[in-house]
Coordinates of C-alpha atoms and ligand atoms in Angstrom, one line a residue:
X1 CA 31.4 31.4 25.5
X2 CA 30.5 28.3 22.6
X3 CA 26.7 28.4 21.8
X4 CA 25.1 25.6 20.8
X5 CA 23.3 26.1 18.1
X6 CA 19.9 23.3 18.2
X7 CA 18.7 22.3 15.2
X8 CA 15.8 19.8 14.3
X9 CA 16.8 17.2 11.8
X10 CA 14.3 17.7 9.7
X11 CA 15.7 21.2 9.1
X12 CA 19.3 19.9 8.6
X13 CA 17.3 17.4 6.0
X14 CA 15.1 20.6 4.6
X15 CA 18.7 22.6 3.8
X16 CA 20.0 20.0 1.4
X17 CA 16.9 18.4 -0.6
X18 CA 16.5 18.7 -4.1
X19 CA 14.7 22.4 -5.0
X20 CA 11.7 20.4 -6.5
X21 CA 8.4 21.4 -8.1
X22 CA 6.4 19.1 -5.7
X23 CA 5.8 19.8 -3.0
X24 CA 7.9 19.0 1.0
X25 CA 5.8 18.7 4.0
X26 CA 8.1 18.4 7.4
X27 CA 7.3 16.2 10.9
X28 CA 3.9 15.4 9.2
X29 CA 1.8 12.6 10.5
X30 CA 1.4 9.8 8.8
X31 CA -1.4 8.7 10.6
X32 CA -3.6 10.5 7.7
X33 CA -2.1 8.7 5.1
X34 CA -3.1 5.6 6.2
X35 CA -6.3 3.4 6.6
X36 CA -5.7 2.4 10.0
X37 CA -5.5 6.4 11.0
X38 CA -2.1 5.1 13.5
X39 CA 1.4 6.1 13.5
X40 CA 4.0 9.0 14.1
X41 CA 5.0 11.2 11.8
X42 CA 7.7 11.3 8.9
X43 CA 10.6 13.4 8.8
X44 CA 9.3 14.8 5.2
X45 CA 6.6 13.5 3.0
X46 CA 7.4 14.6 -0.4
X47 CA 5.1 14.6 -3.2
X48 CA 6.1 14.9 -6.8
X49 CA 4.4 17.2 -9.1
X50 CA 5.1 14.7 -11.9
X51 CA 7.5 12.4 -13.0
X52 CA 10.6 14.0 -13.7
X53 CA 9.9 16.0 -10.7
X54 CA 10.1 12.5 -9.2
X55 CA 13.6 11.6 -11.5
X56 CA 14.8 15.1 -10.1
X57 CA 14.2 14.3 -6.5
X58 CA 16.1 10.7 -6.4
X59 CA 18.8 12.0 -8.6
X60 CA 19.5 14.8 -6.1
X61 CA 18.5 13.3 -2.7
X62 CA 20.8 13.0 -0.1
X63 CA 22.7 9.5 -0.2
X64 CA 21.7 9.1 3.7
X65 CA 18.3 10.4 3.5
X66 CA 15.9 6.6 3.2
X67 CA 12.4 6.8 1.7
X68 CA 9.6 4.2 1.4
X69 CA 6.8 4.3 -0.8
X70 CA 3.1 5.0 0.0
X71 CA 0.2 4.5 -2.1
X72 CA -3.2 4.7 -0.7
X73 CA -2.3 3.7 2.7
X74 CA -4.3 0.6 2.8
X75 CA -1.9 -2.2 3.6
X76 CA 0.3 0.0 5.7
X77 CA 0.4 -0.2 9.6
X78 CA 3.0 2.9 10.5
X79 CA 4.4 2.1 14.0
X80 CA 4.1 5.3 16.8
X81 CA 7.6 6.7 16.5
X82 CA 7.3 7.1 13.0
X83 CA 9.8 6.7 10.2
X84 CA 13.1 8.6 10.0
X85 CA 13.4 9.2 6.3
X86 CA 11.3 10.8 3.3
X87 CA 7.5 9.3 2.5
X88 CA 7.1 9.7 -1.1
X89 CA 3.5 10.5 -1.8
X90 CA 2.2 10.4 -5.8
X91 CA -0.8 12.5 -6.8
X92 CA -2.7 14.6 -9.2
X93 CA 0.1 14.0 -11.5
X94 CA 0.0 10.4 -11.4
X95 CA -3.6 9.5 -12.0
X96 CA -4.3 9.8 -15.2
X97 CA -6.4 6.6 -16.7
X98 CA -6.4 5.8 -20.9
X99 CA -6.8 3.1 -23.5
X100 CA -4.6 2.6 -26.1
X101 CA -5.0 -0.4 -28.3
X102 CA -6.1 -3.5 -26.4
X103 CA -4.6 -1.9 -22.9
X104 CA -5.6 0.4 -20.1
X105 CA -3.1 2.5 -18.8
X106 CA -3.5 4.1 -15.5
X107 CA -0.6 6.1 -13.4
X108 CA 0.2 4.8 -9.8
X109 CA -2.1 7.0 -8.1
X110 CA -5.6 6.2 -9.7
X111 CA -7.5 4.0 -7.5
X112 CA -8.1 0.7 -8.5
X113 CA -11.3 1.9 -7.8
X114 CA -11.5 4.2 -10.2
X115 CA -10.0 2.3 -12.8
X116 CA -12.5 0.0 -12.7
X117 CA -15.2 2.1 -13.1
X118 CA -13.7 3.7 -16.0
X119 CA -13.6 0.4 -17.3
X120 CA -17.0 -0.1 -16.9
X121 CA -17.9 3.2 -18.7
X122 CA -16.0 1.8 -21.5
X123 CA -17.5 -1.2 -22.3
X124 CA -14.1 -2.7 -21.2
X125 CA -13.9 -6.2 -19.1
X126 CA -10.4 -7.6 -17.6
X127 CA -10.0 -5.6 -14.4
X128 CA -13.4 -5.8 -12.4
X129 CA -11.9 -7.6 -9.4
X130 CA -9.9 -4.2 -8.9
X131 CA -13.4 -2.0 -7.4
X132 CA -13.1 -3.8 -3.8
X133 CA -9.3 -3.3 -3.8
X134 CA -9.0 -0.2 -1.9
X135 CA -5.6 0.8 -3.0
X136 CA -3.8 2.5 -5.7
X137 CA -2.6 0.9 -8.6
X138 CA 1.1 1.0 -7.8
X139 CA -0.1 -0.7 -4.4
X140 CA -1.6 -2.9 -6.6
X141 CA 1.1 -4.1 -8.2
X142 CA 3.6 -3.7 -5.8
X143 CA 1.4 -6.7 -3.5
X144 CA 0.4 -8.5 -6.9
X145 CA -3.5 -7.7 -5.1
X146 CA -6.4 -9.6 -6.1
X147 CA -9.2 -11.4 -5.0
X148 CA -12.2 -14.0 -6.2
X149 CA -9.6 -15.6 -8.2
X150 CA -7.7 -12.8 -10.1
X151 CA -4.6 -11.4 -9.6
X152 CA -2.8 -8.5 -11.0
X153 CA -0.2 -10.4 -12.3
X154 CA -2.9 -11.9 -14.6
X155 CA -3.7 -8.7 -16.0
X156 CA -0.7 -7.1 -16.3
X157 CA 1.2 -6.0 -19.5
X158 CA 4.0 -3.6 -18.2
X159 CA 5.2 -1.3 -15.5
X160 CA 7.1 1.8 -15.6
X161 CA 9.4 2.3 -12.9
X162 CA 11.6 5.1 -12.2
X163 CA 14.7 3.5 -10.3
X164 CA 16.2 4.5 -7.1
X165 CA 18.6 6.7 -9.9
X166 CA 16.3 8.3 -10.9
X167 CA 16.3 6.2 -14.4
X168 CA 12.7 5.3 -16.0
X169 CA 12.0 2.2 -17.5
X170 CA 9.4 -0.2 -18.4
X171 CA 9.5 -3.5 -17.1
X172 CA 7.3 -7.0 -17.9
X173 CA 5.3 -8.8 -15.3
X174 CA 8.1 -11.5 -16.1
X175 CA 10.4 -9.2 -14.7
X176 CA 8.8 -8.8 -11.6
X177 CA 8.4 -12.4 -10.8
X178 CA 4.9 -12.0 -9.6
X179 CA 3.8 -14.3 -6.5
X180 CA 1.0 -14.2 -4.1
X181 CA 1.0 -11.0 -2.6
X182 CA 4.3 -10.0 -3.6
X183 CA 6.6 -8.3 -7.0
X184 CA 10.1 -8.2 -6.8
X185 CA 11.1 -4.8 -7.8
X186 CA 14.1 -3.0 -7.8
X187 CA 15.1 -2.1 -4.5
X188 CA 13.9 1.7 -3.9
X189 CA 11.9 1.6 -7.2
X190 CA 8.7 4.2 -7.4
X191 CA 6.2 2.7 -10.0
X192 CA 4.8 5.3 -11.8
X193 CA 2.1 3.5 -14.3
X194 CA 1.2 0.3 -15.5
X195 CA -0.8 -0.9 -18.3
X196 CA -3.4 -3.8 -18.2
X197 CA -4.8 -6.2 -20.8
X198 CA -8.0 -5.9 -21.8
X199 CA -10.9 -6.4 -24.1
X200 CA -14.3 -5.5 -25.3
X201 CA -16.9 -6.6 -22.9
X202 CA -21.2 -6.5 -22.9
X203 CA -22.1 -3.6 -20.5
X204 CA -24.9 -5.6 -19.1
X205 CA -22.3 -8.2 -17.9
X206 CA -19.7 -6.2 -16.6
X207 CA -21.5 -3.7 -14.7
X208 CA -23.3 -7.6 -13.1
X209 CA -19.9 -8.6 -12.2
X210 CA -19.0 -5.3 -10.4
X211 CA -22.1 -5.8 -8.3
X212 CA -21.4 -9.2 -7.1
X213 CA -18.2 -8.4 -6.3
X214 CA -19.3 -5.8 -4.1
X215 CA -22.1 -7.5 -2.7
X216 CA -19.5 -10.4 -1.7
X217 CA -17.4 -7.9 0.0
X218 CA -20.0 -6.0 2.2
X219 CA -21.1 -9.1 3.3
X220 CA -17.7 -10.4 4.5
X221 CA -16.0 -8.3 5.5
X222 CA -15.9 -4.9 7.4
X223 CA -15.0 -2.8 4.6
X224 CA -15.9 0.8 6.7
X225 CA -13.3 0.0 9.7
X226 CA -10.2 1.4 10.3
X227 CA -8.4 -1.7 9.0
X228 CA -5.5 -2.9 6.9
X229 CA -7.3 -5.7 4.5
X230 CA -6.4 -9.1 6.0
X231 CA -3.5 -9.4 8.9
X232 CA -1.8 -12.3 7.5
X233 CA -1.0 -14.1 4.3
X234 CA -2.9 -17.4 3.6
X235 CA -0.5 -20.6 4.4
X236 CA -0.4 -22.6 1.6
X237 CA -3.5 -25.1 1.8
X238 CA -5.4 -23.1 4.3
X239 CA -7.4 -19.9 5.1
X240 CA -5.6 -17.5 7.6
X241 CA -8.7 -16.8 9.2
X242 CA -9.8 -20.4 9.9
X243 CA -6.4 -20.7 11.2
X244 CA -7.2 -17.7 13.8
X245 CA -10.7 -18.7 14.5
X246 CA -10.0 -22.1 15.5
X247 CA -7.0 -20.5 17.9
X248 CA -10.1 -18.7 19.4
X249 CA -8.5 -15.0 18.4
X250 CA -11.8 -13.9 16.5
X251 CA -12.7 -10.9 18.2
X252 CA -10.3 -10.5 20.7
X253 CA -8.6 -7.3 21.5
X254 CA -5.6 -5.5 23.1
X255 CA -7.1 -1.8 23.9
X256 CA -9.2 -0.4 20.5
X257 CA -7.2 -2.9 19.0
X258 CA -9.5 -5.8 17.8
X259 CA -9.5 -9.2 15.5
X260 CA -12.8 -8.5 13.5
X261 CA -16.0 -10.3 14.6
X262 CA -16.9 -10.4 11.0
X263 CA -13.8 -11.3 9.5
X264 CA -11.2 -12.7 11.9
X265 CA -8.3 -12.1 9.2
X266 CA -8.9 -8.5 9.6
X267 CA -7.3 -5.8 12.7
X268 CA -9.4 -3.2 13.2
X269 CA -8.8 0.3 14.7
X270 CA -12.0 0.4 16.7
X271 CA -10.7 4.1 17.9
X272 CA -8.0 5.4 19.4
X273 CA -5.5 2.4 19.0
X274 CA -2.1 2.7 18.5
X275 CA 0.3 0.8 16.6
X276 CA 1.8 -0.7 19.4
X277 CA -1.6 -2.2 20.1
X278 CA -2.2 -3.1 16.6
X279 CA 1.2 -4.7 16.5
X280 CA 0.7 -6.3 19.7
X281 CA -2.8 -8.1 19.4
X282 CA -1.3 -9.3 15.6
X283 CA 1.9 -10.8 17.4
X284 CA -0.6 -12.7 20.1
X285 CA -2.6 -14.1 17.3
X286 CA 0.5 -15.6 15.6
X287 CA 1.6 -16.7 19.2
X288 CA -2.3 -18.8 19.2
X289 CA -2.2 -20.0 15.9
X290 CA 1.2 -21.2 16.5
X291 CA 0.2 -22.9 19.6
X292 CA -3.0 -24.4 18.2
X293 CA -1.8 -25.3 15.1
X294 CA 1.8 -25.3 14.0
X295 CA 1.5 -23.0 11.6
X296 CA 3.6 -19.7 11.2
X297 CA 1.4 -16.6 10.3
X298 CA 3.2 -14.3 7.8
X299 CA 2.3 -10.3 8.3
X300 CA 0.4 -9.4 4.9
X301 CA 0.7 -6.2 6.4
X302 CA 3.7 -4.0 5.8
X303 CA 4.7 -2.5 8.8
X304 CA 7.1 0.8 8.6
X305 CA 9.0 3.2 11.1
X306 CA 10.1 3.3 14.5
X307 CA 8.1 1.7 18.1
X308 CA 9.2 4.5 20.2
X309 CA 9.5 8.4 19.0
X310 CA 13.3 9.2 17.9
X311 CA 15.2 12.2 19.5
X312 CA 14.7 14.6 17.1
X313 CA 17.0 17.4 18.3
X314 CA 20.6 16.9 17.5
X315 CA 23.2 19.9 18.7
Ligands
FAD401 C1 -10.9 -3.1 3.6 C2 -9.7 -3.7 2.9 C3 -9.8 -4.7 2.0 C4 -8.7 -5.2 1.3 N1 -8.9 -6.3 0.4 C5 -7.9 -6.7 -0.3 C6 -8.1 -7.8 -1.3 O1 -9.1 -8.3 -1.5 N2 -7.0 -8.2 -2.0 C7 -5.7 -7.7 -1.8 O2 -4.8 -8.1 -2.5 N3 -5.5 -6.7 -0.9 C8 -6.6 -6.2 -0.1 N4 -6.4 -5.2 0.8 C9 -5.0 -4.7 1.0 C10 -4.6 -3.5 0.1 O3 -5.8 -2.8 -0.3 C11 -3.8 -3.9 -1.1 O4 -2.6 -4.6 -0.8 C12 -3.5 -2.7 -2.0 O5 -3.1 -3.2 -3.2 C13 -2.5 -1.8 -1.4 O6 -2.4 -0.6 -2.2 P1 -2.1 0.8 -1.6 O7 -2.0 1.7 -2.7 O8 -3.0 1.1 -0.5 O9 -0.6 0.5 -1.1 P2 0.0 0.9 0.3 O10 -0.7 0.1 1.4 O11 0.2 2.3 0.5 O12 1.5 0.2 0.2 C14 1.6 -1.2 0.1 C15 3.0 -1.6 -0.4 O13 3.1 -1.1 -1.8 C16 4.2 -0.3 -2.0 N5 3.8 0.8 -2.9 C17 2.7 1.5 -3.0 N6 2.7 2.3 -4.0 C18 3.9 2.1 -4.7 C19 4.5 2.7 -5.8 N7 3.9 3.6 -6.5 N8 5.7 2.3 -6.2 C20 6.4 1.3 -5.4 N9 5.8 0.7 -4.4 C21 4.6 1.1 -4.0 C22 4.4 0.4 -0.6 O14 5.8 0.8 -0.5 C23 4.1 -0.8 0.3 O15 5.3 -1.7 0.3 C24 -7.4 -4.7 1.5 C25 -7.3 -3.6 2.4 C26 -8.4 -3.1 3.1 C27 -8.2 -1.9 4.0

């Protein structure tokens, strides 16, 4: 008698990853990882205890085994099946935040956030914009983010990347061809840090400028939702939103999915959506604004992984 021997596939993947000092989670949801709180789970989420940890990893991963990026899960809709590969995850060991010369240098992890407000405790001006970004800074750079006129790519002086080799290198913004909401990097790349221009600054002034920013954002937007930043990129000329609102979609919903009341740009997660939903009411909008105006919405949001749950037992 033959017996079959069942065997998950994340435990076929666990038998020939790299022995790393990070650290491997298996069939973990993702749904934590991301701002909109949707989404299945990942076959492994990996997360590097540094960067040659990292190096070590994509030198010795399997050649089948795909991976995607995830920063602070903040432009990131993960669909309900999940995603079939490795999530790689950076942490402690990519946060560190320091000026040398006339740039701040801050690992992919640190918050834009928190970069900021170092700034500020510096005496440092250049990256204010960055406090109502709520990503990481390799997020940041990877969608060029910005807001009330600034960009990353106007602040940037390098990135180090390590390559889907497992090489590390520092590239210019040049490099990267920096547009709006997008970096072309080298396919599978992980950035690791970046450094930004800056320069001396007046306290007083800064720490005014982080304020109005804020201010701005609280009152436009609903910054405390379950949400992904806004839906869709701006066509050239014109505002997504006004785009949506005049297709009548502010507001409207598919289950606890819903088009924000207060800013119709932005999905929210009102509780208990899924993806599909998410998905779904952002695929009726374009539908409207198509209809109404011509125009083709782009997703701003990067959507990952599978609609329906993959078979996960193979014999
Ligand atoms: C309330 C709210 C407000 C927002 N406002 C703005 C805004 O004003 N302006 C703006 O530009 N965006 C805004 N966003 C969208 C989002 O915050 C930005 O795009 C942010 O830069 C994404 O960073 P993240 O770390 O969350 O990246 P994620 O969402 O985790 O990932 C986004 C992309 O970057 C890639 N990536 C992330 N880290 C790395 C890395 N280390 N190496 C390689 N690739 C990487 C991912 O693979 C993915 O393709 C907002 C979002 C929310 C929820």
């Amino acid at each position: 008698m033959v017996t079959v021997v069942k065997k998950s596939l994340s435990q076929i993947q666990k038998d020939v990853l790299p022995s790393v000092r990070g650290r491997y989670s298996f069939d973990t949801s993702l749904s934590g990882l991301t701002w909109f709180q949707v989404g299945g789970p990942a076959y492994v989420v990996y997360k590097p205890e540094d960067v040659s940890d990292l190096q070590y990893f994509l030198k010795n991963k399997p050649n089948t085994l795909s991976y995607f990026v995830m920063g602070a899960g903040s432009n990131i809709l993960v669909r309900d099946g999940g995603y079939d590969g490795a999530v790689i995850k950076l942490g402690r060991g990519f946060s560190q935040i320091t000026i040398e010369n006339d740039e701040l240098i801050a690992g992919a992890a640190a918050l834009d956030r928190t970069v900021a407000m170092f700034a500020v405790q510096h005496h440092i001006t250049g990256v204010e914009f960055l406090v109502t970004i709520p990503g990481a800074i390799g997020g940041a750079v990877a969608m060029n983010a910005g807001c009330y006129g600034f960009e990353v790519k106007d602040i940037l002086a390098w990135v180090e990347i390590v390559d889907a080799q497992g090489n590390l290198s520092r590239l210019s913004p040049y490099e990267l061809s920096m547009s709006y909401r997008k970096s072309v990097l080298p396919e599978g790349c992980v950035i690791v840090r970046a450094a930004f221009k800056i320069a001396p600054g007046n306290a007083v002034d800064i720490q005014q400028n982080i304020q109005q920013y804020l201010q701005l954002r609280e009152m436009s937007q609903p910054t405390k939702g379950r949400t992904g930043g806004s839906t869709f990129k701006n066509p050239e000329h014109v505002a997504a939103w006004e785009l949506i609102d005049q297709a009548g979609c502010r507001g409207i919903s598919i289950g606890a999915a819903k088009m924000s009341d207060k800013h119709c740009n932005f999905m929210l997660n009102t509780g208990g959506a899924s993806a599909s939903e998410l998905e779904r009411l952002g695929e009726l909008v374009r539908q409207k604004v198509k209809g109404k105006s011509g125009q083709e919405l782009e997703w701003e949001i990067i959507r990952i992984g599978h609609e329906e749950e993959l078979k996960r037992e193979v014999a």
